Amino acid sequence: MTTYTHGHAEAVLRSHRWRTAANSAAHLLPHLREGQRLLDVGSGPGTLTADLARAVGTTGEVVALEVTEEAADLTRAELDRQGITARVLVGDIHALDLDALGGPFDVVHAHQVLQHVADPVGALREMLRVTRPGGLVSARDSDYGHFSWHPASPGLDRWLALYAAAARANGGEPDAGRMLLAWAHAAGATDVEASSSTWCFATPVDRAWWGGMWADRITSTALARQLVAEGRATEAELAEVADAWRAWADHPDGWLSVLHGEILVRA
């Protein structure tokens, strides 16, 4: 199992709680129906899980899976806040326990998960194993190598290089988006629909939120501690990267696009 590069600091959760089914699972939404049984792998702070639960309705069932009790508690808290009923379990995507999960699913979903796991092909194989014949496995992951921004910024170039190095040191693949189709084929899937989508941050409000969030993440989270501990950057250098994020956010021409790869795999 790999180390989760981002950790669960407030600056990270600020980003994750922004995610909804509309902005993070639009490729899956048309396939969701009342009464389906859905597994959300890597549910995090639960906002996306709650939307998926609403999509399968009161006759459906959602099981959320996280790798630690700390992360599972984040999911439980958000689902409770929204009045959503779902089972939240701790488990390993590399070895899903079908009995503990309560049997197979109509839909198995993972958002921004496969980029962090030790064996993404094995993880997809497990997701398919717990999916009913004819059901769907859905995965969506960002592709850091295809992040684009303007104006050009050596500080943001440095941020990208630092993040990619840290993620790979933890056993992950930050360019996972482009790999999803290949990983699905390697897992034995033959019926795969691949697509892509983006998040774009270009308004003053959006830039302030995204840039401020990453300025905090590069200086005050597990990522920052790892970069310093491994000798990849000093705290002063990370502060300079944070300043680059704030400068980008303040620029009237600031624009940034985040590319995501997506797959829908028919079991």
Backbone as numpy.savetxt, mean C-alpha at the origin, in Angstrom:
# Nx Ny Nz CAx CAy CAz Cx Cy Cz
10.03 -13.08 6.31 9.18 -11.89 6.31 10.06 -10.64 6.31
9.69 -9.65 5.54 10.49 -8.43 5.45 10.08 -7.42 6.53
10.95 -6.45 6.72 10.65 -5.32 7.61 9.79 -4.33 6.85
8.74 -3.81 7.51 7.90 -2.80 6.88 8.64 -1.47 6.92
9.08 -1.01 5.77 9.98 0.14 5.68 9.39 1.40 6.30
8.10 1.62 6.12 7.50 2.88 6.55 7.26 2.96 8.04
6.95 1.82 8.69 6.54 1.87 10.08 5.14 2.45 10.22
4.74 2.76 11.45 3.38 3.23 11.70 3.35 4.55 12.48
4.32 5.40 12.22 4.33 6.73 12.85 3.17 7.57 12.33
2.87 8.64 13.05 1.74 9.49 12.68 1.86 10.01 11.26
3.07 10.37 10.83 3.24 10.90 9.48 2.90 9.86 8.42
3.16 8.60 8.70 2.80 7.52 7.78 1.29 7.32 7.77
0.70 7.24 8.95 -0.74 7.02 9.04 -1.53 8.17 8.43
-0.98 9.37 8.48 -1.62 10.53 7.85 -1.84 10.26 6.36
-0.85 9.65 5.73 -0.97 9.29 4.32 -1.94 8.14 4.13
-1.79 7.08 4.91 -2.60 5.88 4.71 -4.07 6.12 4.98
-4.39 7.01 5.92 -5.79 7.28 6.23 -6.49 8.10 5.15
-5.73 8.64 4.24 -6.29 9.37 3.10 -6.86 8.42 2.05
-6.44 7.16 2.10 -6.82 6.21 1.06 -8.27 5.77 1.19
-8.95 5.73 0.05 -10.32 5.27 -0.03 -10.43 4.28 -1.18
-11.57 3.61 -1.28 -11.77 2.73 -2.42 -11.77 3.53 -3.73
-12.28 4.75 -3.69 -12.34 5.56 -4.91 -10.96 5.93 -5.40
-10.04 6.31 -4.50 -8.72 6.75 -4.97 -7.68 5.64 -4.97
-8.03 4.46 -4.45 -7.02 3.40 -4.33 -7.47 2.02 -4.79
-8.73 1.86 -5.14 -9.21 0.55 -5.60 -10.26 0.69 -6.69
-10.15 1.74 -7.51 -11.15 1.96 -8.56 -11.18 0.81 -9.56
-10.04 0.14 -9.77 -10.00 -0.98 -10.71 -10.81 -2.17 -10.21
-10.99 -2.27 -8.88 -11.70 -3.40 -8.29 -13.18 -3.12 -8.07
-13.54 -1.88 -7.79 -14.90 -1.55 -7.38 -16.00 -2.10 -8.30
-15.85 -2.04 -9.63 -16.94 -2.55 -10.48 -17.20 -4.04 -10.32
-16.28 -4.76 -9.70 -16.42 -6.21 -9.56 -16.97 -6.62 -8.19
-17.18 -5.66 -7.31 -17.68 -5.98 -5.97 -19.20 -6.01 -5.96
-19.75 -6.98 -5.23 -21.18 -7.21 -5.19 -21.63 -7.45 -3.75
-22.88 -7.11 -3.51 -23.51 -7.43 -2.24 -23.38 -8.92 -1.97
-22.98 -9.26 -0.74 -22.95 -10.64 -0.32 -21.63 -11.36 -0.53
-20.64 -10.69 -1.13 -19.35 -11.35 -1.34 -18.57 -11.48 -0.04
-17.69 -12.46 -0.01 -16.76 -12.65 1.10 -15.40 -12.12 0.65
-14.82 -11.16 1.40 -13.63 -10.45 0.96 -12.55 -10.48 2.04
-11.33 -10.75 1.61 -10.15 -10.69 2.49 -9.32 -9.48 2.09
-9.07 -8.60 3.04 -8.21 -7.43 2.82 -6.88 -7.68 3.51
-5.85 -7.94 2.73 -4.52 -8.26 3.26 -3.73 -6.97 3.40
-3.21 -6.70 4.59 -2.47 -5.47 4.83 -3.40 -4.29 4.98
-4.35 -4.41 5.92 -5.44 -3.45 6.03 -5.03 -2.12 6.65
-3.91 -2.09 7.36 -3.40 -0.83 7.89 -4.42 -0.08 8.73
-4.55 1.24 8.55 -5.46 2.01 9.38 -6.93 1.88 9.00
-7.26 1.04 8.00 -8.63 0.58 7.84 -9.59 1.42 7.03
-9.18 2.57 6.51 -10.13 3.38 5.75 -10.54 2.68 4.45
-9.59 2.07 3.78 -9.90 1.34 2.55 -10.71 0.09 2.87
-10.37 -0.60 3.95 -11.13 -1.78 4.38 -12.59 -1.42 4.61
-12.84 -0.29 5.25 -14.22 0.12 5.53 -15.00 0.34 4.25
-14.38 0.97 3.26 -15.06 1.19 1.98 -15.36 -0.14 1.29
-14.42 -1.08 1.33 -14.65 -2.37 0.71 -15.78 -3.12 1.42
-15.84 -2.97 2.73 -16.93 -3.60 3.49 -18.28 -3.03 3.07
-18.35 -1.73 2.86 -19.61 -1.14 2.41 -19.99 -1.65 1.03
-18.97 -1.91 0.19 -19.25 -2.37 -1.18 -19.84 -3.78 -1.20
-19.48 -4.64 -0.25 -20.04 -5.99 -0.22 -21.28 -6.07 0.67
-21.60 -4.99 1.33 -22.88 -4.86 2.00 -23.01 -5.64 3.29
-24.17 -5.52 3.88 -24.43 -6.15 5.17 -24.55 -7.66 5.05
-24.84 -8.16 3.85 -24.89 -9.62 3.68 -23.53 -10.19 3.30
-22.57 -9.34 3.06 -21.22 -9.80 2.76 -20.43 -9.95 4.05
-19.17 -10.35 3.88 -18.30 -10.53 5.04 -16.90 -10.07 4.66
-16.27 -9.31 5.54 -14.90 -8.85 5.34 -14.03 -9.38 6.47
-12.90 -9.94 6.08 -11.85 -10.32 7.02 -10.63 -9.47 6.68
-10.08 -8.78 7.66 -8.88 -7.96 7.47 -7.69 -8.67 8.11
-6.55 -8.62 7.43 -5.36 -9.30 7.92 -4.20 -8.33 8.03
-3.52 -8.37 9.18 -2.31 -7.58 9.37 -1.22 -8.46 9.95
0.01 -7.98 9.87 1.15 -8.81 10.24 1.49 -8.72 11.73
1.01 -7.68 12.42 1.26 -7.53 13.85 -0.02 -7.09 14.55
-0.07 -7.32 15.86 -1.22 -6.86 16.64 -1.32 -5.34 16.63
-0.16 -4.67 16.65 -0.16 -3.20 16.61 -0.88 -2.70 15.37
-0.56 -3.27 14.21 -1.20 -2.85 12.97 -2.66 -3.26 12.94
-2.96 -4.46 13.45 -4.35 -4.93 13.48 -5.21 -4.02 14.35
-4.64 -3.52 15.44 -5.39 -2.62 16.31 -5.74 -1.32 15.60
-4.88 -0.86 14.69 -5.20 0.33 13.90 -6.43 0.08 13.03
-6.48 -1.09 12.41 -7.64 -1.45 11.60 -8.90 -1.50 12.45
-8.81 -2.18 13.59 -9.97 -2.32 14.47 -10.51 -0.96 14.91
-9.61 -0.06 15.25 -10.03 1.26 15.74 -10.80 2.02 14.67
-10.32 1.97 13.42 -11.00 2.71 12.36 -12.33 2.07 12.00
-12.38 0.74 11.95 -13.64 0.07 11.65 -14.67 0.36 12.74
-14.23 0.35 13.99 -15.14 0.70 15.08 -15.63 2.13 14.95
-14.72 3.03 14.58 -15.10 4.44 14.44 -16.16 4.62 13.37
-16.05 3.84 12.30 -17.01 3.96 11.19 -18.22 3.04 11.35
-18.27 2.26 12.41 -19.40 1.38 12.62 -19.43 0.20 11.66
-18.26 -0.27 11.24 -18.14 -1.38 10.30 -17.84 -2.66 11.07
-18.59 -3.71 10.76 -18.35 -5.01 11.38 -17.46 -5.84 10.47
-16.32 -6.28 10.98 -15.39 -7.13 10.23 -14.50 -7.86 11.21
-14.02 -9.01 10.81 -13.03 -9.73 11.61 -11.65 -9.21 11.24
-10.83 -8.95 12.24 -9.46 -8.48 12.03 -8.51 -9.48 12.68
-7.65 -10.08 11.87 -6.76 -11.14 12.32 -5.31 -10.77 12.07
-4.42 -11.44 12.77 -2.98 -11.32 12.55 -2.52 -12.58 11.83
-1.76 -12.40 10.75 -1.28 -13.55 10.00 -0.21 -13.14 9.01
0.26 -14.11 8.25 1.37 -13.93 7.32 0.88 -14.21 5.91
1.01 -13.24 5.03 0.57 -13.41 3.65 1.29 -14.56 2.95
2.47 -14.92 3.43 3.21 -16.03 2.82 2.67 -17.39 3.22
1.81 -17.43 4.25 1.29 -18.70 4.75 -0.09 -18.44 5.35
-1.07 -18.25 4.49 -2.42 -17.93 4.94 -3.08 -19.17 5.55
-3.69 -18.99 6.70 -4.33 -20.09 7.43 -5.81 -20.10 7.06
-6.18 -20.98 6.14 -7.54 -21.00 5.62 -8.56 -21.29 6.72
-8.22 -22.15 7.66 -9.15 -22.46 8.75 -9.38 -21.23 9.62
-8.31 -20.54 9.99 -8.46 -19.34 10.82 -9.22 -18.25 10.08
-9.06 -18.19 8.77 -9.74 -17.18 7.96 -11.20 -17.52 7.73
-11.59 -18.75 8.02 -12.99 -19.13 7.91 -13.40 -19.66 6.55
-12.41 -20.07 5.73 -12.74 -20.63 4.43 -12.40 -19.69 3.30
-12.66 -20.12 2.06 -12.24 -19.35 0.89 -13.05 -18.08 0.69
-12.53 -17.20 -0.18 -13.10 -15.88 -0.41 -13.49 -15.69 -1.87
-14.44 -14.78 -2.06 -14.79 -14.36 -3.42 -13.78 -13.36 -3.96
-13.23 -12.54 -3.07 -12.27 -11.50 -3.45 -11.16 -11.46 -2.40
-9.91 -11.43 -2.86 -8.77 -11.20 -1.98 -8.05 -9.96 -2.48
-7.87 -8.99 -1.61 -7.39 -7.66 -1.99 -6.12 -7.31 -1.22
-5.16 -6.70 -1.90 -3.95 -6.19 -1.25 -3.56 -4.88 -1.90
-3.45 -3.84 -1.11 -3.08 -2.52 -1.62 -1.76 -2.08 -0.99
-0.75 -1.84 -1.84 0.58 -1.41 -1.39 1.18 -2.43 -0.41
1.02 -3.70 -0.71 1.52 -4.77 0.14 2.66 -5.52 -0.52
2.50 -5.91 -1.77 3.47 -6.82 -2.40 4.84 -6.18 -2.55
4.92 -4.86 -2.57 6.22 -4.19 -2.66 7.06 -4.40 -1.40
6.42 -4.82 -0.30 7.12 -4.95 0.97 7.43 -6.38 1.36
6.87 -7.38 0.69 6.97 -8.75 1.20 8.21 -9.44 0.65
8.64 -10.48 1.38 9.86 -11.19 1.01 9.71 -11.96 -0.29
8.51 -12.49 -0.54 8.29 -13.34 -1.71 6.95 -12.97 -2.34
6.92 -11.96 -3.20 5.64 -11.52 -3.77 4.98 -12.58 -4.63
5.75 -13.40 -5.32 5.17 -14.48 -6.13 4.50 -15.50 -5.21
5.18 -15.89 -4.15 4.59 -16.79 -3.18 3.36 -16.20 -2.52
3.39 -14.90 -2.24 2.24 -14.24 -1.63 1.04 -14.28 -2.57
1.25 -13.99 -3.85 0.16 -14.07 -4.81 -0.37 -15.50 -4.93
0.54 -16.46 -4.89 0.11 -17.86 -4.95 -0.79 -18.19 -3.75
-0.44 -17.69 -2.58 -1.26 -17.90 -1.39 -2.61 -17.19 -1.53
-2.61 -15.97 -2.05 -3.86 -15.25 -2.23 -4.79 -16.01 -3.18
-4.22 -16.58 -4.23 -5.03 -17.38 -5.16 -5.54 -18.66 -4.48
-4.73 -19.23 -3.64 -5.11 -20.50 -3.00 -6.35 -20.33 -2.13
-6.50 -19.16 -1.50 -7.64 -18.97 -0.60 -8.82 -18.28 -1.30
-8.76 -18.20 -2.63 -9.83 -17.61 -3.43 -10.65 -18.71 -4.08
-11.96 -18.58 -4.03 -12.83 -19.56 -4.66 -12.61 -19.58 -6.18
-12.80 -20.71 -6.84 -12.73 -20.74 -8.31 -13.70 -19.72 -8.89
-13.19 -18.91 -9.82 -13.98 -17.84 -10.39 -13.89 -16.54 -9.64
-13.30 -16.56 -8.44 -13.14 -15.35 -7.65 -11.98 -14.50 -8.15
-11.76 -13.37 -7.48 -10.76 -12.40 -7.93 -9.71 -12.13 -6.87
-8.47 -12.04 -7.32 -7.38 -11.49 -6.52 -7.03 -10.13 -7.10
-6.99 -9.13 -6.25 -6.71 -7.76 -6.67 -5.47 -7.25 -5.94
-4.54 -6.69 -6.69 -3.35 -6.08 -6.08 -3.05 -4.76 -6.77
-2.60 -3.81 -5.98 -2.20 -2.50 -6.51 -0.97 -2.06 -5.73
0.07 -1.66 -6.46 1.31 -1.21 -5.83 1.89 -0.04 -6.60
2.48 0.89 -5.86 3.14 2.02 -6.50 4.44 1.58 -7.15
4.96 2.43 -8.00 6.21 2.18 -8.74 7.09 3.41 -8.55
7.93 3.37 -7.52 8.70 4.55 -7.14 9.60 5.03 -8.27
10.10 4.12 -9.08 10.99 4.53 -10.16 10.31 5.37 -11.22
8.98 5.37 -11.22 8.23 6.16 -12.19 7.48 7.32 -11.54
7.83 7.66 -10.30 7.33 8.92 -9.74 7.88 10.06 -10.59
7.05 11.06 -10.87 7.49 12.21 -11.66 7.12 13.50 -10.93
8.01 14.49 -11.02 7.70 15.77 -10.39 8.32 16.92 -11.17
7.80 18.09 -10.91 8.31 19.36 -11.45 8.10 20.40 -10.36
9.02 21.33 -10.20 10.31 21.50 -10.88 11.32 20.41 -10.47
12.37 20.31 -11.29 13.45 19.38 -10.95 14.02 19.74 -9.58
14.41 18.70 -8.83 14.89 18.94 -7.47 15.94 17.91 -7.10
17.21 18.31 -6.95 18.21 17.35 -6.47 17.84 16.74 -5.11
17.14 17.51 -4.28 16.74 17.00 -2.98 15.74 15.86 -3.11
14.79 15.98 -4.05 13.84 14.89 -4.26 14.49 13.71 -4.98
15.47 13.99 -5.85 16.25 12.88 -6.42 16.94 12.09 -5.32
17.48 12.80 -4.34 18.15 12.15 -3.22 17.16 11.36 -2.39
15.98 11.93 -2.15 14.93 11.21 -1.42 14.61 9.88 -2.10
14.43 9.90 -3.41 14.05 8.68 -4.12 15.14 7.63 -4.01
16.38 8.04 -4.16 17.50 7.09 -4.07 17.59 6.51 -2.66
17.40 7.34 -1.65 17.46 6.86 -0.27 16.32 5.88 0.02
15.12 6.24 -0.40 13.99 5.35 -0.13 14.18 4.01 -0.83
14.57 4.02 -2.09 14.75 2.77 -2.83 15.80 1.89 -2.16
16.89 2.50 -1.71 17.94 1.72 -1.05 17.44 1.10 0.24
16.70 1.85 1.03 16.18 1.33 2.29 15.17 0.21 2.06
14.28 0.40 1.10 13.27 -0.62 0.83 13.91 -1.92 0.37
14.91 -1.82 -0.49 15.57 -3.04 -0.98 16.40 -3.69 0.12
16.98 -2.90 1.00 17.71 -3.46 2.12 16.78 -4.26 3.03
15.51 -3.90 3.06 14.52 -4.60 3.87 13.89 -5.78 3.14
14.35 -6.05 1.92 13.83 -7.18 1.17 12.66 -6.87 0.28
12.32 -5.59 0.13 11.18 -5.20 -0.70 11.59 -4.80 -2.10
10.58 -4.44 -2.90 10.80 -4.00 -4.29 9.99 -2.72 -4.52
10.65 -1.55 -4.42 9.92 -0.29 -4.55 9.34 -0.03 -5.93
9.81 -0.74 -6.95 9.25 -0.61 -8.29 8.24 -1.71 -8.59
7.51 -2.14 -7.57 6.61 -3.29 -7.68 5.52 -3.09 -8.73
5.07 -1.86 -8.92 3.95 -1.64 -9.83 4.14 -2.27 -11.19
5.33 -2.12 -11.75 5.60 -2.66 -13.09 5.77 -4.17 -13.08
5.96 -4.75 -11.89 6.25 -6.17 -11.76 5.01 -7.04 -11.54
3.86 -6.44 -11.24 2.70 -7.21 -10.80 2.27 -8.25 -11.83
2.22 -7.88 -13.09 1.80 -8.84 -14.11 2.75 -10.01 -14.18
4.05 -9.74 -14.16 5.04 -10.81 -14.20 4.94 -11.69 -12.97
4.74 -11.08 -11.81 4.62 -11.86 -10.58 3.38 -12.76 -10.63
2.27 -12.25 -11.17 1.06 -13.06 -11.27 1.29 -14.26 -12.19
1.96 -14.03 -13.32 2.26 -15.13 -14.23 3.16 -16.16 -13.54
4.16 -15.67 -12.81 5.07 -16.58 -12.10 4.35 -17.38 -11.02
3.26 -16.82 -10.49 2.47 -17.53 -9.48 1.53 -18.55 -10.09
1.51 -18.64 -11.42 0.68 -19.62 -12.09 -0.62 -19.09 -12.64
-0.86 -17.79 -12.52 -2.11 -17.21 -13.02 -2.10 -17.14 -14.55
-3.24 -17.43 -15.15 -3.36 -17.36 -16.61 -4.39 -16.32 -17.06
-5.30 -15.94 -16.16 -6.35 -14.96 -16.49 -6.07 -13.70 -15.67
-5.30 -12.78 -16.24 -4.85 -11.59 -15.51 -5.18 -10.35 -16.34
-5.81 -9.38 -15.70 -6.05 -8.08 -16.29 -5.14 -7.07 -15.60
-4.23 -6.46 -16.36 -3.28 -5.50 -15.81 -3.66 -4.09 -16.23
-3.44 -3.14 -15.33 -3.75 -1.75 -15.63 -2.84 -0.86 -14.80
-3.02 0.44 -14.93 -2.28 1.39 -14.10 -3.16 2.60 -13.83
-2.81 3.34 -12.80 -3.51 4.57 -12.46 -2.55 5.45 -11.68
-2.94 6.67 -11.44 -2.04 7.61 -10.77 -2.76 8.40 -9.69
-1.96 8.88 -8.74 -2.36 9.98 -7.89 -1.59 11.20 -8.40
-2.25 12.36 -8.41 -1.57 13.58 -8.84 -1.78 14.66 -7.78
-0.68 15.32 -7.41 -0.71 16.38 -6.40 -0.20 17.66 -7.05
-1.11 18.59 -7.30 -0.72 19.80 -8.03 -1.37 21.07 -7.51
-2.38 20.97 -6.66 -2.97 22.17 -6.08 -2.17 22.59 -4.86
-2.27 23.84 -4.45 -1.55 24.27 -3.24 -1.89 23.42 -2.01
-3.16 23.07 -1.86 -3.56 22.27 -0.70 -2.97 20.86 -0.78
-3.08 20.25 -1.97 -2.54 18.89 -2.14 -1.03 18.86 -1.98
-0.34 19.86 -2.54 1.12 19.91 -2.40 1.52 20.07 -0.94
0.83 20.94 -0.23 1.17 21.16 1.18 0.99 19.88 1.97
-0.07 19.12 1.68 -0.32 17.88 2.40 0.73 16.83 2.06
0.95 16.58 0.78 1.88 15.52 0.35 3.32 15.88 0.69
3.72 17.11 0.38 5.09 17.52 0.66 5.38 17.60 2.14
4.43 18.12 2.92 4.62 18.18 4.37 4.67 16.80 4.99
3.84 15.91 4.47 3.83 14.54 4.99 5.17 13.86 4.74
5.74 14.00 3.53 7.02 13.36 3.25 8.18 14.06 3.95
8.07 15.35 4.17 9.10 16.04 4.96 9.16 15.45 6.36
7.99 15.15 6.93 7.96 14.53 8.25 8.44 13.07 8.20
8.03 12.35 7.15 8.39 10.93 7.07 9.89 10.71 6.91
10.57 11.62 6.22 12.00 11.42 5.98 12.83 11.83 7.19
12.20 12.44 8.19 12.96 12.88 9.36 12.49 12.27 10.68
11.32 11.62 10.73 10.78 11.26 12.04 10.12 9.88 12.10
10.44 8.99 11.15 9.79 7.68 11.11 10.82 6.56 11.11
10.33 5.34 11.02 11.23 4.18 10.95 12.18 4.29 9.77
11.71 4.86 8.66 12.57 5.06 7.50 13.76 5.94 7.85
13.50 7.06 8.52 14.58 7.98 8.90 15.58 7.29 9.82
15.08 6.57 10.80 15.97 5.88 11.74 16.82 4.83 11.01
16.22 4.12 10.08 16.97 3.12 9.32 18.08 3.75 8.50
17.76 4.85 7.81 18.75 5.50 6.94 19.96 5.98 7.74
19.71 6.51 8.93 20.81 6.97 9.77 21.58 5.78 10.33
20.86 4.78 10.82 21.51 3.61 11.43 22.38 2.86 10.43
21.95 2.81 9.18 22.71 2.10 8.15 23.80 2.95 7.51
23.91 4.21 7.94 24.93 5.09 7.41 24.65 5.60 6.00
23.40 5.55 5.59 23.05 6.02 4.23 22.89 7.54 4.19
22.58 8.15 5.34 22.42 9.60 5.41 22.56 10.03 6.86
22.96 11.28 7.06 22.98 11.85 8.40 21.64 12.55 8.65
21.39 12.87 9.92 20.17 13.60 10.24 20.15 14.95 9.53
21.30 15.58 9.40 21.37 16.86 8.71 21.01 16.71 7.24
21.47 15.63 6.63 21.14 15.39 5.22 19.64 15.12 5.05
19.06 14.39 5.99 17.62 14.13 5.90 16.83 15.43 6.10
17.33 16.32 6.93 16.67 17.62 7.10 16.71 18.41 5.79
17.80 18.29 5.04 17.88 18.96 3.74 16.87 18.38 2.75
16.70 17.06 2.79 15.69 16.43 1.93 14.30 16.91 2.32
14.03 17.01 3.62 12.74 17.53 4.07 12.52 18.96 3.57
13.57 19.78 3.60 13.46 21.15 3.09 13.14 21.14 1.60
13.70 20.17 0.86 13.40 20.06 -0.57 11.93 19.74 -0.80
11.36 18.88 0.04 9.93 18.59 -0.07 9.10 19.85 0.19
9.48 20.61 1.20 8.71 21.82 1.51 8.85 22.86 0.40
10.05 22.96 -0.17 10.25 23.91 -1.27 9.41 23.52 -2.48
9.35 22.22 -2.78 8.49 21.75 -3.88 7.03 22.10 -3.60
6.59 21.85 -2.36 5.20 22.11 -2.01 4.86 23.60 -2.13
5.81 24.46 -1.85 5.58 25.91 -1.89 5.64 26.49 -3.30
6.20 25.75 -4.25 6.39 26.28 -5.60 5.05 26.33 -6.35
4.70 27.45 -6.94 3.39 27.56 -7.62 3.25 26.61 -8.80
4.38 26.16 -9.37 4.32 25.22 -10.49 4.49 23.77 -10.04
4.52 23.53 -8.73 4.77 22.19 -8.23 3.72 21.19 -8.71
4.20 20.05 -9.19 3.34 18.98 -9.73 4.04 17.66 -9.46
3.27 16.66 -9.02 3.85 15.35 -8.77 2.82 14.27 -9.08
3.29 13.23 -9.76 2.41 12.11 -10.10 3.01 10.81 -9.57
2.16 10.00 -8.95 2.54 8.71 -8.39 1.91 7.62 -9.26
2.73 6.82 -9.90 2.23 5.74 -10.76 1.98 4.48 -9.93
0.88 3.80 -10.22 0.55 2.51 -9.59 0.28 1.48 -10.67
0.81 0.29 -10.47 0.40 -0.87 -11.24 -0.74 -1.58 -10.53
-1.60 -2.23 -11.33 -2.76 -2.94 -10.78 -2.95 -4.25 -11.51
-3.45 -5.24 -10.80 -3.84 -6.50 -11.45 -5.14 -7.00 -10.85
-5.95 -7.63 -11.70 -7.08 -8.43 -11.31 -6.85 -9.82 -11.86
-6.78 -10.80 -10.96 -6.46 -12.17 -11.35 -7.68 -13.04 -11.06
-8.15 -13.73 -12.10 -9.28 -14.64 -11.92 -8.77 -16.00 -11.47
-9.27 -16.45 -10.34 -8.81 -17.74 -9.78 -9.43 -18.90 -10.56
